[in-house]
Structures are given as structure tokens and as C-alpha cells.
CSV table of C-alpha atoms (C1' of nucleotides) in Angstrom, one decimal:
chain,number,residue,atom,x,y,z
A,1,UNK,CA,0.0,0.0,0.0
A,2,UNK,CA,3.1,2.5,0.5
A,3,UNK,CA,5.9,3.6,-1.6
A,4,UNK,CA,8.8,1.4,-2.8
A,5,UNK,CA,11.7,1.8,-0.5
A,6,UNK,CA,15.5,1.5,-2.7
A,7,UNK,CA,18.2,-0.8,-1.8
A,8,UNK,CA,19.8,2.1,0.1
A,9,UNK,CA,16.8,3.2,2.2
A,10,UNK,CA,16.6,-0.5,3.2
A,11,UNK,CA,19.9,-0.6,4.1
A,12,UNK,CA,19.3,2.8,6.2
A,13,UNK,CA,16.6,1.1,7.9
A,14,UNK,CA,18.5,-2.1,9.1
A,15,UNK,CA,21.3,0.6,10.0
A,16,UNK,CA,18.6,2.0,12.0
A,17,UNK,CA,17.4,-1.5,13.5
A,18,UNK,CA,21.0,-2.7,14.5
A,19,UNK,CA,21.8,0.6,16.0
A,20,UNK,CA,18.3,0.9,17.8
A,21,UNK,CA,19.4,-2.9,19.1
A,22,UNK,CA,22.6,-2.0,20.1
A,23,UNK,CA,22.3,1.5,21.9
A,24,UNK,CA,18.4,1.3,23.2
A,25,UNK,CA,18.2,4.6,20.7
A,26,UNK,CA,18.2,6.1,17.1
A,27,UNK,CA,21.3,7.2,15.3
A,28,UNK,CA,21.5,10.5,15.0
A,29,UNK,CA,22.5,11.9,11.4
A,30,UNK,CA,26.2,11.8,11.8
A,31,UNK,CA,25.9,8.1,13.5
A,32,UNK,CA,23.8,7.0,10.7
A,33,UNK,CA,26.2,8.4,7.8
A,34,UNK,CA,29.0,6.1,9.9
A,35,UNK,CA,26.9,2.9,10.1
A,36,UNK,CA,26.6,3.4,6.4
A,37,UNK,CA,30.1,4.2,5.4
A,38,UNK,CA,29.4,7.4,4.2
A,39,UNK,CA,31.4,10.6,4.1
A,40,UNK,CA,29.0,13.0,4.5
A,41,UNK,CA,26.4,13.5,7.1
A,42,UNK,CA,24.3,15.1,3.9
A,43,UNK,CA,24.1,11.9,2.5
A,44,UNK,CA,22.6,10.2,5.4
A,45,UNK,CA,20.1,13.1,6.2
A,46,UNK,CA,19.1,12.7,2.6
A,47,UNK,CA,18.1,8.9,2.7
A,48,UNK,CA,16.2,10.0,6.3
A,49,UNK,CA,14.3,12.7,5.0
A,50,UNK,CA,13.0,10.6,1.6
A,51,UNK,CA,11.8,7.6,4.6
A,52,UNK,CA,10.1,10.6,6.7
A,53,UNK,CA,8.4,11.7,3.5
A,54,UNK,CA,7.6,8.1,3.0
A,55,UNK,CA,6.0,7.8,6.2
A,56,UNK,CA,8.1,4.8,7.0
A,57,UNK,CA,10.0,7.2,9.4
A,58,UNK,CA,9.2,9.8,11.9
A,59,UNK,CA,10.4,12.8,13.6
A,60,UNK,CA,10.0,14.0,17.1
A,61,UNK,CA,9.7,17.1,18.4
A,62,UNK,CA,13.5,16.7,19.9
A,63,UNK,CA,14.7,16.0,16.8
A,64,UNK,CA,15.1,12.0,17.5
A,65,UNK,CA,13.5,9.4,14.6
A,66,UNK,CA,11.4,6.9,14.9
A,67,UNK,CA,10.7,4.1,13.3
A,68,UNK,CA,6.9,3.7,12.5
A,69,UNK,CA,7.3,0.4,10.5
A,70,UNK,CA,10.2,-2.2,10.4
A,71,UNK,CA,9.4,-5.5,9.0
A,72,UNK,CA,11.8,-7.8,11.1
A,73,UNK,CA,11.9,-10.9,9.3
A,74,UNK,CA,13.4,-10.1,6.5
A,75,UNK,CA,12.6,-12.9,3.8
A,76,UNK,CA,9.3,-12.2,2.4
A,77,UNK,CA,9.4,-16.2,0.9
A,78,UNK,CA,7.8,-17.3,4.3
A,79,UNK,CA,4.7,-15.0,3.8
A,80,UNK,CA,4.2,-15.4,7.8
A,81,UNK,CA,1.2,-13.3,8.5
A,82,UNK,CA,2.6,-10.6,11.2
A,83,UNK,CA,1.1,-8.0,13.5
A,84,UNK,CA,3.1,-4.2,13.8
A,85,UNK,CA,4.3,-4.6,17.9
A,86,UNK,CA,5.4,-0.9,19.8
A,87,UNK,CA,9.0,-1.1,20.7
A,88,UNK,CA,9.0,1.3,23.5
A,89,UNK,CA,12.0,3.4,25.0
A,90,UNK,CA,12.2,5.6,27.5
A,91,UNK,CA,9.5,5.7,29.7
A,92,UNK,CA,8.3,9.6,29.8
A,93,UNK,CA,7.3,10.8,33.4
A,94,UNK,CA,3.3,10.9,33.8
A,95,UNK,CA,2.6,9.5,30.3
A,96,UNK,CA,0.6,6.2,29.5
A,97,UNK,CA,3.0,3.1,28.8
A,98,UNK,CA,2.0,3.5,25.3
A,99,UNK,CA,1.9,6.8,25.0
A,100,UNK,CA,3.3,8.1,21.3
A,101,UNK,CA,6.0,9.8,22.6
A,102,UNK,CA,7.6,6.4,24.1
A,103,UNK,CA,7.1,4.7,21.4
A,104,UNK,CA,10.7,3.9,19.1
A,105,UNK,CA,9.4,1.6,16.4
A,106,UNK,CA,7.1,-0.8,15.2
A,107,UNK,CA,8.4,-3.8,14.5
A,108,UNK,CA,6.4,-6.8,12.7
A,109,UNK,CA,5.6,-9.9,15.1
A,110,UNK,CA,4.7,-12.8,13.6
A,111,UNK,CA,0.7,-13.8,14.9
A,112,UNK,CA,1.9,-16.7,16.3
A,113,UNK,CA,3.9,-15.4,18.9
A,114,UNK,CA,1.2,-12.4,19.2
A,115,UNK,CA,-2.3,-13.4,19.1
A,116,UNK,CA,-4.7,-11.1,17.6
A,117,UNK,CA,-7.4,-9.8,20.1
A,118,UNK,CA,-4.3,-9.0,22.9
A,119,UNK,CA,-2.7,-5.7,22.8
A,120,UNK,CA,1.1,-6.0,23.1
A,121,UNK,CA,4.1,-4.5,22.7
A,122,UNK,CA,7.8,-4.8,23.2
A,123,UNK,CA,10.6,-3.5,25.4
A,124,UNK,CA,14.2,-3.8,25.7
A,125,UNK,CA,15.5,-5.4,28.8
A,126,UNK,CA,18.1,-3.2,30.8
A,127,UNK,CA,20.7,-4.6,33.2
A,128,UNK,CA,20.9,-8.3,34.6
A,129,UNK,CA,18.3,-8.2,37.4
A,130,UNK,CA,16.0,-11.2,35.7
A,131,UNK,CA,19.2,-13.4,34.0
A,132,UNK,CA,18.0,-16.1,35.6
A,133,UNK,CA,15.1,-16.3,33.4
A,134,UNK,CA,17.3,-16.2,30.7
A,135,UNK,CA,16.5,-12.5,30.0
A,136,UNK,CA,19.3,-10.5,29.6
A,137,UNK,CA,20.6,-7.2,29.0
A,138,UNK,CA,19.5,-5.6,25.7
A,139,UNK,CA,17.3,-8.7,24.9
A,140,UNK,CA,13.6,-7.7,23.5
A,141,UNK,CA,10.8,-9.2,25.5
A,142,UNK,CA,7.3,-8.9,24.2
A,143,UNK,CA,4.6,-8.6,26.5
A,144,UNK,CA,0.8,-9.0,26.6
A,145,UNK,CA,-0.8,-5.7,28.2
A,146,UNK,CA,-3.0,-6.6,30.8
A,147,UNK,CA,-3.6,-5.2,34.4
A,148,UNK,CA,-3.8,-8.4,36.1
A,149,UNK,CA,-1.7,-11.1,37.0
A,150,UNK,CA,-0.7,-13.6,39.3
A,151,UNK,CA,2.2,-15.3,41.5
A,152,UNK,CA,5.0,-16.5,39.5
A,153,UNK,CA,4.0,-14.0,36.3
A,154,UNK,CA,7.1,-12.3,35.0
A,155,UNK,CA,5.7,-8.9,34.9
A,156,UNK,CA,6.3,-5.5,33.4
A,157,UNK,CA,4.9,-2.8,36.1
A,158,UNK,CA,5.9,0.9,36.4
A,159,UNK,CA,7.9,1.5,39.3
A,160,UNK,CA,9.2,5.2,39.6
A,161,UNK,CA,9.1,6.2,35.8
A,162,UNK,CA,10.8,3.2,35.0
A,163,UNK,CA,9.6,0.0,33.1
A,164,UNK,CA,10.5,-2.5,35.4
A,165,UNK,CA,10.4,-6.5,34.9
A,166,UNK,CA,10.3,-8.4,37.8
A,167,UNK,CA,8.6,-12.0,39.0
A,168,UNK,CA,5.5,-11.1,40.8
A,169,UNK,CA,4.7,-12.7,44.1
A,170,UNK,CA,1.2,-12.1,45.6
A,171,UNK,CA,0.3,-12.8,49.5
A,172,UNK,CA,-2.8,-11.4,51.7
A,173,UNK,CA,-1.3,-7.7,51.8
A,174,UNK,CA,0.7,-7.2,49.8
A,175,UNK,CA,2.8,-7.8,46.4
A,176,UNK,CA,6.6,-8.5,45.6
A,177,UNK,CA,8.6,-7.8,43.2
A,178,UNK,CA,11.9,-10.3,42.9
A,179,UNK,CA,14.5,-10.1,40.8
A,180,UNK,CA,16.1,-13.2,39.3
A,181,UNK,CA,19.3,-12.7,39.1
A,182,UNK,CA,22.7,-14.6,40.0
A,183,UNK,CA,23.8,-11.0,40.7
A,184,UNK,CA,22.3,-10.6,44.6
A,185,UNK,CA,22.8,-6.8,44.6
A,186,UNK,CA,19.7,-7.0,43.4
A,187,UNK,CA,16.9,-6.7,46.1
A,188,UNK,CA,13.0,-7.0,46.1
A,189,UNK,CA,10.5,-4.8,45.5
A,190,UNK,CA,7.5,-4.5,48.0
A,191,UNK,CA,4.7,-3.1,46.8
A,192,UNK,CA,0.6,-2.6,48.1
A,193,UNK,CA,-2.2,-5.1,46.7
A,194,UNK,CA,-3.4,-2.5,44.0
A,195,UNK,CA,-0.3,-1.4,42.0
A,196,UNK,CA,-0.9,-1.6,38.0
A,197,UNK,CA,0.6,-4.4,36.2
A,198,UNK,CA,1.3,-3.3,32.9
A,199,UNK,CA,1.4,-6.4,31.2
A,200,UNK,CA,3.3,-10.2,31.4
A,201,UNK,CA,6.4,-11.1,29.6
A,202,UNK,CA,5.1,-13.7,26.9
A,203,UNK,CA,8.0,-14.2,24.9
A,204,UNK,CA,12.0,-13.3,24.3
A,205,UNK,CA,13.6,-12.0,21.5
A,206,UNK,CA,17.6,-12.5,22.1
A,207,UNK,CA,19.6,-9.7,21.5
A,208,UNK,CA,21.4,-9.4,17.8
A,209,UNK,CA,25.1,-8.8,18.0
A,210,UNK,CA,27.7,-8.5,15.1
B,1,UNK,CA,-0.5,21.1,27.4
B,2,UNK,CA,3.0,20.2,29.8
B,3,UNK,CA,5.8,21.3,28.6
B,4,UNK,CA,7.9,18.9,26.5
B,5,UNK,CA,10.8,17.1,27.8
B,6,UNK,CA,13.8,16.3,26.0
B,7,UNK,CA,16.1,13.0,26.0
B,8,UNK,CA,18.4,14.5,28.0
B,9,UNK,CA,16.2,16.3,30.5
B,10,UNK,CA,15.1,12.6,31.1
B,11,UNK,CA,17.6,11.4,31.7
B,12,UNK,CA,18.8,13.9,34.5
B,13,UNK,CA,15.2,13.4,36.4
B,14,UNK,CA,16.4,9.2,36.5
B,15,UNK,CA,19.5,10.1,37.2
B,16,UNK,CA,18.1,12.6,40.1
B,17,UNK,CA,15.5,10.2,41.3
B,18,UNK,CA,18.1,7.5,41.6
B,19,UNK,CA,20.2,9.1,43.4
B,20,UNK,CA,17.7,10.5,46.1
B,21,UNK,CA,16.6,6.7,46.2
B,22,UNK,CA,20.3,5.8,47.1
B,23,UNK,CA,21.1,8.6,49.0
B,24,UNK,CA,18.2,9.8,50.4
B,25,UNK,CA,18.6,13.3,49.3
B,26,UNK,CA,18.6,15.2,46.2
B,27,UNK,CA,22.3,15.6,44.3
B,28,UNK,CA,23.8,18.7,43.8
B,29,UNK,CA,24.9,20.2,40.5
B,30,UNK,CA,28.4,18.4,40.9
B,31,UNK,CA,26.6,14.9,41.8
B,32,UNK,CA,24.4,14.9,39.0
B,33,UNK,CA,27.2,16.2,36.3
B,34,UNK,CA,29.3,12.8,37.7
B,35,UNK,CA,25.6,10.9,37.4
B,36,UNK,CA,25.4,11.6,33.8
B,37,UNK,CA,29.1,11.0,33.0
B,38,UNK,CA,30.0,15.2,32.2
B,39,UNK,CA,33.0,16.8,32.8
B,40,UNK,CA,31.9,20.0,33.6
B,41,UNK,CA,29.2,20.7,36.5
B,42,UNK,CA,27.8,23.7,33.8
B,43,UNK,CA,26.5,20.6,32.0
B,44,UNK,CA,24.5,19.7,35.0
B,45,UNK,CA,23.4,22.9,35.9
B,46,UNK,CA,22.5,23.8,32.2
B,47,UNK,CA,19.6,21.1,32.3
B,48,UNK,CA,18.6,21.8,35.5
B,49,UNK,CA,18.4,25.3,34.9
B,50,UNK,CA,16.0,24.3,31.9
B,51,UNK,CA,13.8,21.6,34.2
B,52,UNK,CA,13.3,24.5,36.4
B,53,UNK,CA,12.0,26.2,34.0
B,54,UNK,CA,9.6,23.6,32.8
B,55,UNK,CA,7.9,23.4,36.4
B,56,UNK,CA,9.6,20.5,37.0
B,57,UNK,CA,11.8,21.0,39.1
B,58,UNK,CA,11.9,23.3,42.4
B,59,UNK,CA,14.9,25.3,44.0
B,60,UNK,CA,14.7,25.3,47.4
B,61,UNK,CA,16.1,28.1,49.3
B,62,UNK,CA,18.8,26.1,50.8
B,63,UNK,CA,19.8,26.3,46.8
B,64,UNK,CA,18.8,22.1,47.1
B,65,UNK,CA,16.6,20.9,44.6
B,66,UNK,CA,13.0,19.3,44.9
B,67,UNK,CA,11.5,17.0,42.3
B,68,UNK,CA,7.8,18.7,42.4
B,69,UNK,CA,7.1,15.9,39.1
B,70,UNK,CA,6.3,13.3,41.7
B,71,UNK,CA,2.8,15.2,42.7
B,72,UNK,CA,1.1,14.8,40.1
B,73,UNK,CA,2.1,11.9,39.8
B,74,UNK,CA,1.0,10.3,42.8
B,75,UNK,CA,-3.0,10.5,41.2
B,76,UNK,CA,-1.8,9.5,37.9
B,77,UNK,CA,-2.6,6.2,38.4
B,78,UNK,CA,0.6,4.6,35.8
B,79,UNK,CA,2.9,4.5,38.1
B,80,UNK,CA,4.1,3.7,41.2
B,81,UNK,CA,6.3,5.7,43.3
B,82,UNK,CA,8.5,3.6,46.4
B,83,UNK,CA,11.0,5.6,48.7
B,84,UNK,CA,14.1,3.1,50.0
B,85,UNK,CA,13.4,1.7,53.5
B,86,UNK,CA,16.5,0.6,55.4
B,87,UNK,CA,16.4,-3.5,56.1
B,88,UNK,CA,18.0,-3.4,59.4
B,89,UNK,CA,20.0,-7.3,60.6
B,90,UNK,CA,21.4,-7.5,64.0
B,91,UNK,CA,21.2,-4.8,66.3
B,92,UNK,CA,24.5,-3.7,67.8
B,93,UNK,CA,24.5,-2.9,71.3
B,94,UNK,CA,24.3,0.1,72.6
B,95,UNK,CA,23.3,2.3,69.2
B,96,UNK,CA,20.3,3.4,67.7
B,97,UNK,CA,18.5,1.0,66.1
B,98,UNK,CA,18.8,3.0,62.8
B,99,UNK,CA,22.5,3.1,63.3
B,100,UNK,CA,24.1,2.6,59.9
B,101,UNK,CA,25.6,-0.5,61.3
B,102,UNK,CA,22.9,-1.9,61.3
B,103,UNK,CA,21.7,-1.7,57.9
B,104,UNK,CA,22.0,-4.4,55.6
B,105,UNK,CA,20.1,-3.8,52.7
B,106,UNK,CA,17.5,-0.3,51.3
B,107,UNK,CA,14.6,-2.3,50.2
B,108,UNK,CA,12.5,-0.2,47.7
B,109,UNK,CA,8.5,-0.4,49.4
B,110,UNK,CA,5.7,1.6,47.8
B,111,UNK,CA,4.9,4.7,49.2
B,112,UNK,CA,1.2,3.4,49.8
B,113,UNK,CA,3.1,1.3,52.3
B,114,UNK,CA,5.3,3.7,53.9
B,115,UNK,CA,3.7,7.6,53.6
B,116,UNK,CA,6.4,10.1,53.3
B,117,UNK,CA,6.9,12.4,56.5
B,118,UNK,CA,6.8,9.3,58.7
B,119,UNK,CA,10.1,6.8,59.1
B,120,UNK,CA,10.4,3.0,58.6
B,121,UNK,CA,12.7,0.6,58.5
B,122,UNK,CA,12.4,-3.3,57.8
B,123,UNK,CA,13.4,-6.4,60.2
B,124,UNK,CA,12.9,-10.0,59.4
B,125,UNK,CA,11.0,-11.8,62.3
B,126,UNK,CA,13.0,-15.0,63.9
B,127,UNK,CA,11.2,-17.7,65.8
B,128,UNK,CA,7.4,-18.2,65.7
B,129,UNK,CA,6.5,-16.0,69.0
B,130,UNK,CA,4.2,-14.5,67.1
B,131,UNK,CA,2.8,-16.8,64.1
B,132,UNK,CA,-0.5,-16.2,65.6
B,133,UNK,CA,-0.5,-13.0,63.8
B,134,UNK,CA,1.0,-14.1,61.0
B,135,UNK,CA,4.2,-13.4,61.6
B,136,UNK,CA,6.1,-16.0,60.8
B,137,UNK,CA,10.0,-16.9,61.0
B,138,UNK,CA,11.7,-15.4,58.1
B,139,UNK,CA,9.1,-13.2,57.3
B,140,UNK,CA,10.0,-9.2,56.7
B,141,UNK,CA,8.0,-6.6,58.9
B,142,UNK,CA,7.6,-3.2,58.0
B,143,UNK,CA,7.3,-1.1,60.8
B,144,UNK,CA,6.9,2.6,61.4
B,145,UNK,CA,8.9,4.5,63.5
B,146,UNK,CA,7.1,5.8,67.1
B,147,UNK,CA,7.8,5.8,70.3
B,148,UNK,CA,4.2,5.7,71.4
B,149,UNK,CA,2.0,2.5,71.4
B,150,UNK,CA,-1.8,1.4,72.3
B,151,UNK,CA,-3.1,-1.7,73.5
B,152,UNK,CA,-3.5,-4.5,71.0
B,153,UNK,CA,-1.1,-2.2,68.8
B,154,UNK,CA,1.9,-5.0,67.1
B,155,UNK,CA,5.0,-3.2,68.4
B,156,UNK,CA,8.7,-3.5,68.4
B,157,UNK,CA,10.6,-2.9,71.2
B,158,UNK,CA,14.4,-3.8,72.2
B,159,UNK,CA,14.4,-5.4,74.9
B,160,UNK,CA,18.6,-6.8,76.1
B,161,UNK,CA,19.7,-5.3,73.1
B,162,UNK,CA,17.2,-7.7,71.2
B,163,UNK,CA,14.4,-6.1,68.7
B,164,UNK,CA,11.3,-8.0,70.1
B,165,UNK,CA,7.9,-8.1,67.9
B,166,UNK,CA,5.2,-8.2,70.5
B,167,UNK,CA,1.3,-7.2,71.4
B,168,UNK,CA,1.5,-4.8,73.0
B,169,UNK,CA,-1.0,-4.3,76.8
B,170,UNK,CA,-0.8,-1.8,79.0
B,171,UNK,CA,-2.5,-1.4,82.2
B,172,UNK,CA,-2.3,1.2,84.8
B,173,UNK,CA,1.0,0.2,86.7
B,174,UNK,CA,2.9,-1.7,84.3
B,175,UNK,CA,3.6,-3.1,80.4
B,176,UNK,CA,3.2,-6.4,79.0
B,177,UNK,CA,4.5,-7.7,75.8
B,178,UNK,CA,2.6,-10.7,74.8
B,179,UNK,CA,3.7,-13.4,72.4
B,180,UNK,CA,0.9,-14.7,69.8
B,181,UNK,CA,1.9,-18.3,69.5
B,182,UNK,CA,0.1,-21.4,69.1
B,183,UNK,CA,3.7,-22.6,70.9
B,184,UNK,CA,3.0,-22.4,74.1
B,185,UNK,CA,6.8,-21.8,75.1
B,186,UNK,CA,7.1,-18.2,74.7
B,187,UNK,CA,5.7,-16.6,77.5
B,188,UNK,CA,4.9,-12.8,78.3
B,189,UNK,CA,7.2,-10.1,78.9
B,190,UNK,CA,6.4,-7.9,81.9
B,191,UNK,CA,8.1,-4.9,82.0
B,192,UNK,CA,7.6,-1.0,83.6
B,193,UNK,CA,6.0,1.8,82.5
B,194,UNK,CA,8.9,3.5,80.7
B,195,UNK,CA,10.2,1.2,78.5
B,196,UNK,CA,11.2,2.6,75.0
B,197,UNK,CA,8.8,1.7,72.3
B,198,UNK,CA,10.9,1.6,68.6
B,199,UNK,CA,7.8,1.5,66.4
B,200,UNK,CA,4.8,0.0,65.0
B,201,UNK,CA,4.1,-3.1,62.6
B,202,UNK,CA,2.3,-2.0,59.7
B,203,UNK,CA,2.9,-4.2,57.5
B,204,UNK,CA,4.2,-7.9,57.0
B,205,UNK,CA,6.2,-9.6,54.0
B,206,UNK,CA,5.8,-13.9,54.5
B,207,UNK,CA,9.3,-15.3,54.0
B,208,UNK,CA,10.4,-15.8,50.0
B,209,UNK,CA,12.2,-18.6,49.3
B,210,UNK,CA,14.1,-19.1,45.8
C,1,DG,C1',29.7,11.1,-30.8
C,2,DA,C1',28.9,15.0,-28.1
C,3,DT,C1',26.1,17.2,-24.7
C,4,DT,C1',22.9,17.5,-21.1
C,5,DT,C1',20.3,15.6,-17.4
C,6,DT,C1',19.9,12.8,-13.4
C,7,DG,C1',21.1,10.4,-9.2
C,8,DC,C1',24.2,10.3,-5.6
C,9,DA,C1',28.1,11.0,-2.9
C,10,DT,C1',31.3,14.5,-1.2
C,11,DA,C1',33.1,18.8,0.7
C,12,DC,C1',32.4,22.7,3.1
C,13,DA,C1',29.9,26.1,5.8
C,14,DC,C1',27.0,27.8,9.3
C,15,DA,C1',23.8,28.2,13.2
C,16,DA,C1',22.0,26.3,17.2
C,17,DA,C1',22.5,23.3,20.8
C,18,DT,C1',25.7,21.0,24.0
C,19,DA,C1',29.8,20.2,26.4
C,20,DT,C1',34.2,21.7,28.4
C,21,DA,C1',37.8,24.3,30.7
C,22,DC,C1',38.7,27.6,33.9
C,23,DA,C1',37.8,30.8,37.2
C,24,DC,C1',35.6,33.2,40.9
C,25,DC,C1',33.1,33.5,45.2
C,26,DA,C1',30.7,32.0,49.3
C,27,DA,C1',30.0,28.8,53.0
C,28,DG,C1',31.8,25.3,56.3
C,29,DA,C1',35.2,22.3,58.2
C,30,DA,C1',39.8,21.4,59.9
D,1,DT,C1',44.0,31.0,58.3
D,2,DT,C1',43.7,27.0,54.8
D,3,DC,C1',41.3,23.5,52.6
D,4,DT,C1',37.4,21.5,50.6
D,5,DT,C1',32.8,21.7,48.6
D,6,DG,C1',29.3,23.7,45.8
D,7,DG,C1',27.0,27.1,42.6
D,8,DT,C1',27.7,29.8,38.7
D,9,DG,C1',29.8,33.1,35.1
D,10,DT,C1',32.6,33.5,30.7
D,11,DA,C1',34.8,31.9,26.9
D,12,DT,C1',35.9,28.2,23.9
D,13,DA,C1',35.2,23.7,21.8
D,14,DT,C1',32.4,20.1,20.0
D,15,DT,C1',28.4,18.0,18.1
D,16,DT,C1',24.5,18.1,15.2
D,17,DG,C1',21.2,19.1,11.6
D,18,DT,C1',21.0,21.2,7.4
D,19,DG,C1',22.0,24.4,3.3
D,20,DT,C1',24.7,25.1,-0.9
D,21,DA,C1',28.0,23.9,-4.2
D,22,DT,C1',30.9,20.5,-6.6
D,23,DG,C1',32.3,16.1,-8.7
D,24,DC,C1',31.3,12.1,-11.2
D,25,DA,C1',29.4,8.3,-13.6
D,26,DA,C1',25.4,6.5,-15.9
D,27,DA,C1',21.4,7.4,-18.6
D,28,DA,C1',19.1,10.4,-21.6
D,29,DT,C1',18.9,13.6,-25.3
D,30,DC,C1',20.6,16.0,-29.1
DNA sequence: GATTTTGCATACACAAATATACACCAAGAA
DNA sequence: TTCTTGGTGTATATTTGTGTATGCAAAATC
């Protein structure tokens, strides 16, 4: 339904998608041009500014991109049917979870890992505090949004501004929050009986190095 | 409607938040520039300067700053908001029972738990005096700090350099500190008037085992 | 075949935003 | 005093997005 994107805008794009991987952020200009071997930063800004008027891109009001759509499997042979997932970043004080502004990229998840009447979307995993569940740092993890969960649920809940993933534990009064990690510097979280779940971890996509 | 906030302004008010959850206060202009990896405090103070002039933060007249974010935030109902409560292990003889020797951990606990002007601190029960009341060995207690009790109130008091989780009774002449135990072993306390109450149980965390 | 157009990369420049180095002063502690 | 800590001013440096001009090869046009 859109606009063919070239050869080069598709390798901008996976530029963008490693980097975004890497760093938990969009290139800027300058850090796009390097990923891309190019001399100039006019070069990269041109291939972002043709995805922006493509709509495949999009700029925010501090200047960072986003990525509004990223196919992530890449071979169109296997016509998978797919659903577009948020990739959220930073968390923004006060705002929704899904909120536009936290939103980095949407990336295409096939309908068998996301079923279709769930909302969902995808995080990036920071630090080791949950290694034990074999997710680690920079890993993607998609979870199911729901507000309700129950002992022994790895959950994503919204402690101080900050996505947080943690194994819920539920008794009479109260709720915990434990890490799983070898690392033991990590330490609970206790919480009251009616804090918001934001969701459950359903699934983890392993982090993509080169 | 809010003024916007950029990546780095952001990343300043984690960087400010984590520190006051460490630290218990807020950091100052030199703190904050080591926080977010600068090498010159103007860095720091640039941002701040501009977070101040968002609303979002406050300058005291002390010249310290104040996160005045959190307020509105306490009704949004996203996210919850925890202040770090001190896990205290063996009392030392002789010190306050807050003493930093005794602290082993900062526990983060919701601020529905703990309310802000009053202090807390966190003990794990041992033995089963008081399983009756669901306190069980192992089992965290959050209690608030007071010297001032009432009958039937679940207090802590140190008693031989001990902290003791007891009912509390009083009567006209004297104290007594009852254990709740279907053991039938542990056996009141009897003590006079002026003994030193350390605080209230509010709150109780059953034992979590990995 | 010669010339022009087109697509793309490069070089350079410039302004605005950010970061740094350095310095100064005030307040407290030793 | 002297030393340290902390806030802030000034000048300079760096980063970043973007504008303009240039080079160059392939395609299009004459």
C-alpha cells in the first residue's frame, strides 16, 4: 500500500534497527552516515528525509526518529502473517506506557507469537536483574498488556518512571517484586495489593550482535 | 498542554531520582554532572536550569533541589512511586537501632506502604512467637517508627539489646508484651511503664524462598 | 559522438544546541 | 588561616542538523 523503498533506504533502515538494538536509541545523522560508510552527514540526512516523506519514518519534536514500520523478518518467501508490535524506550514521566512519545518503532511480530485480540508491545530489557530467566541485557521481550496477573508471572509494572520486569509474588497484603538474578545486589521490591501491572512477559527475543 | 521534555532532561530526572533513592537526598549540581558522565558541572546545571524552567523542578532556598514531578504523579494512576526503606540485621549494642551498622540492605517499598513524612525501617522476624499474627520466622516486617503504642497495637521494642515483635498491653502500673503463639513456650514479657517503644508493625512480607 | 540531465556522494559552511575548561566567590570544616 | 565543597559566570570547543555547491558516472537527449 506504501511507496517502494530503494536498496539504500533498506539498508538505512536495518542501520537504523541494529543501531536501535545496540544502543536502546536512534542514530542520529552523523551516526547513521557512519553505520553506512558514508562521508558525509548530507548523505545520510538525505536517505532519512525521503523515509520521513515516505512515512516509514518519523520525527519528534526533539529532533530524534522513529521508526513507524520495520518488518523484522526479513525474507518475504515465508509470507508469515505478522502483527506491527510498539518497541518502546524511555519511559516519559506521567505519560501512559504507550503513549506516542515512548514509542521507538514498530516492529512486525509474527501472529503466532502475538495473538490477535491482545494488545502487546515490546521492550528492551536493561541490566541483569532477571538473567535467571534467561532474560538478559539488551534482549527484547514482548509482553501482553494486561492489568492483572498472578504469582510466578514475570511482569512489566511501572515503578518510579521506569519499566520494570520483575517476577510477581502475591500474599494477603501485599505484592513482591523479585528479581532473578545470580547478581544478589539485586533486592525485592514491596509493593501494596493494588499497583498496576502493565502487562506479562510472553515471549524473548535474544539480543542481535555483530 | 506540559511542557515537553527532551532526552536528556530525562535522563537527568532518573539520574536525580536514583540518586535520592540511594542517597536519600537530592544531588547537587556536581553529583548529578558525575551521574550523567559530564565533565563540567555547567552541564548539570544547564539542564537543570531548563527543568526548572519547565515546572519540573523546584529550588529550594537552601539552593537544594526538589522533584515537584512526583505530585502529580501520585494520582496518575501509571505509576508507582517507592522511597528506599532501610532493612535493618542485628542490632548492635548500645546504638540506635537505625544506626548505619545496622543496615543491611535499602529495600525499595511503595509509598502506599510507607507515607512520606513518617520513618520506617524493615526487620525479618525469627522464631514463631508471634505466628498467631501471622508473623512467621523469616518473614520481613515493615514497621513505622514511634515511640508511642496502644493496647492491641503489634509493636517492636528492644528489649537486652534484642528487637522483640510483641502485642502490646498496658494497664495502669505496668507493660506487658505478649507473644501470639500457638507454641505455648514463649511466655509474656512484663516490663515498667517507661520502657522505649521503637515502632509499629504496619505491614508484613511472608518469607520468600528461591 | 557530443552534450545534457539525473542520481548520488562528497566537501564545506553555518547556526543552534551542547559540552568543556577555567575561574571566581561563598560557606563550612579542619 | 587554609582546605574543601558547591554554585555559577565567561569563553571556547564540540556536536549536530541542514543548506549550498561540486564532482562524477550512468542514462538520456541532441
Amino acid at each position: 500500500m506504501q511507496n517502494q523503498v530503494s536498496n539504500k533506504e533498506l539498508a538505512a533502515l536495518r542501520a537504523i534497527r541494529d543501531f536501535l538494538m545496540k544502543n536502546g536509541r536512534t542514530p542520529s545523522v552523523r551516526e547513521l552516515m557512519k553505520e553506512l560508510d558514508y562521508k558525509s552527514p548530507r548523505s545520510a540526512a538525505v536517505i532519512l528525509q525521503s523515509l520521513i516523506d515516505k512515512n516509514i519514518l518519523n520525527k519528534k519534536e526533539d529532533g530524534s526518529i522513529q521508526l513507524i514500520q520495520y518488518e523484522f523478518n526479513e525474507d518475504e518467501t515465508t509470507s508469515e502473517q505478522t502483527v506491527k508490535i510498539p518497541l518502546l524506550g524511555a519511559i516519559a514521566c506521567g505519560l501512559p506506557i504507550l503513549a506516542e512519545e515512548n514509542i521507538e518503532a514498530m516492529i512486525a511480530v509474527s501472529t503466532r507469537l502475538a495473538k490477535s485480540p491482545d494488545k502487546y508491545f515490546l521492550l528492551q530489557a536493561k541490566g541483569n536483574s532477571m538473567n535467571q530467566k534467561d532474560i538478559n541485557d539488551g534482549d527484547l521481550v514482548l509482553v501482553k498488556q494486561q492489568n492483572s496477573a498472578e504469582t510466578g508471572d514475570i511482569i512489566v509494572a511501572l515503578i518510579d518512571d521506569e519499566a520494570t520486569i520483575k517476577e510477581l509474588r502475591v500474599n494477603n497484603n501485599n505484592v513482591v517484586l523479585l528479581p532473578q538474578s545470580s547478581d544478589k545486589s539485586h533486592t525485592p521490591i514491596i509493593l501494596s495489593h493494588d499497583f498496576i501491572t502493565q502487562g506479562i512477559v510472553v515471549s524473548t527475543i535474544p539480543k542481535i550482535d555483530n
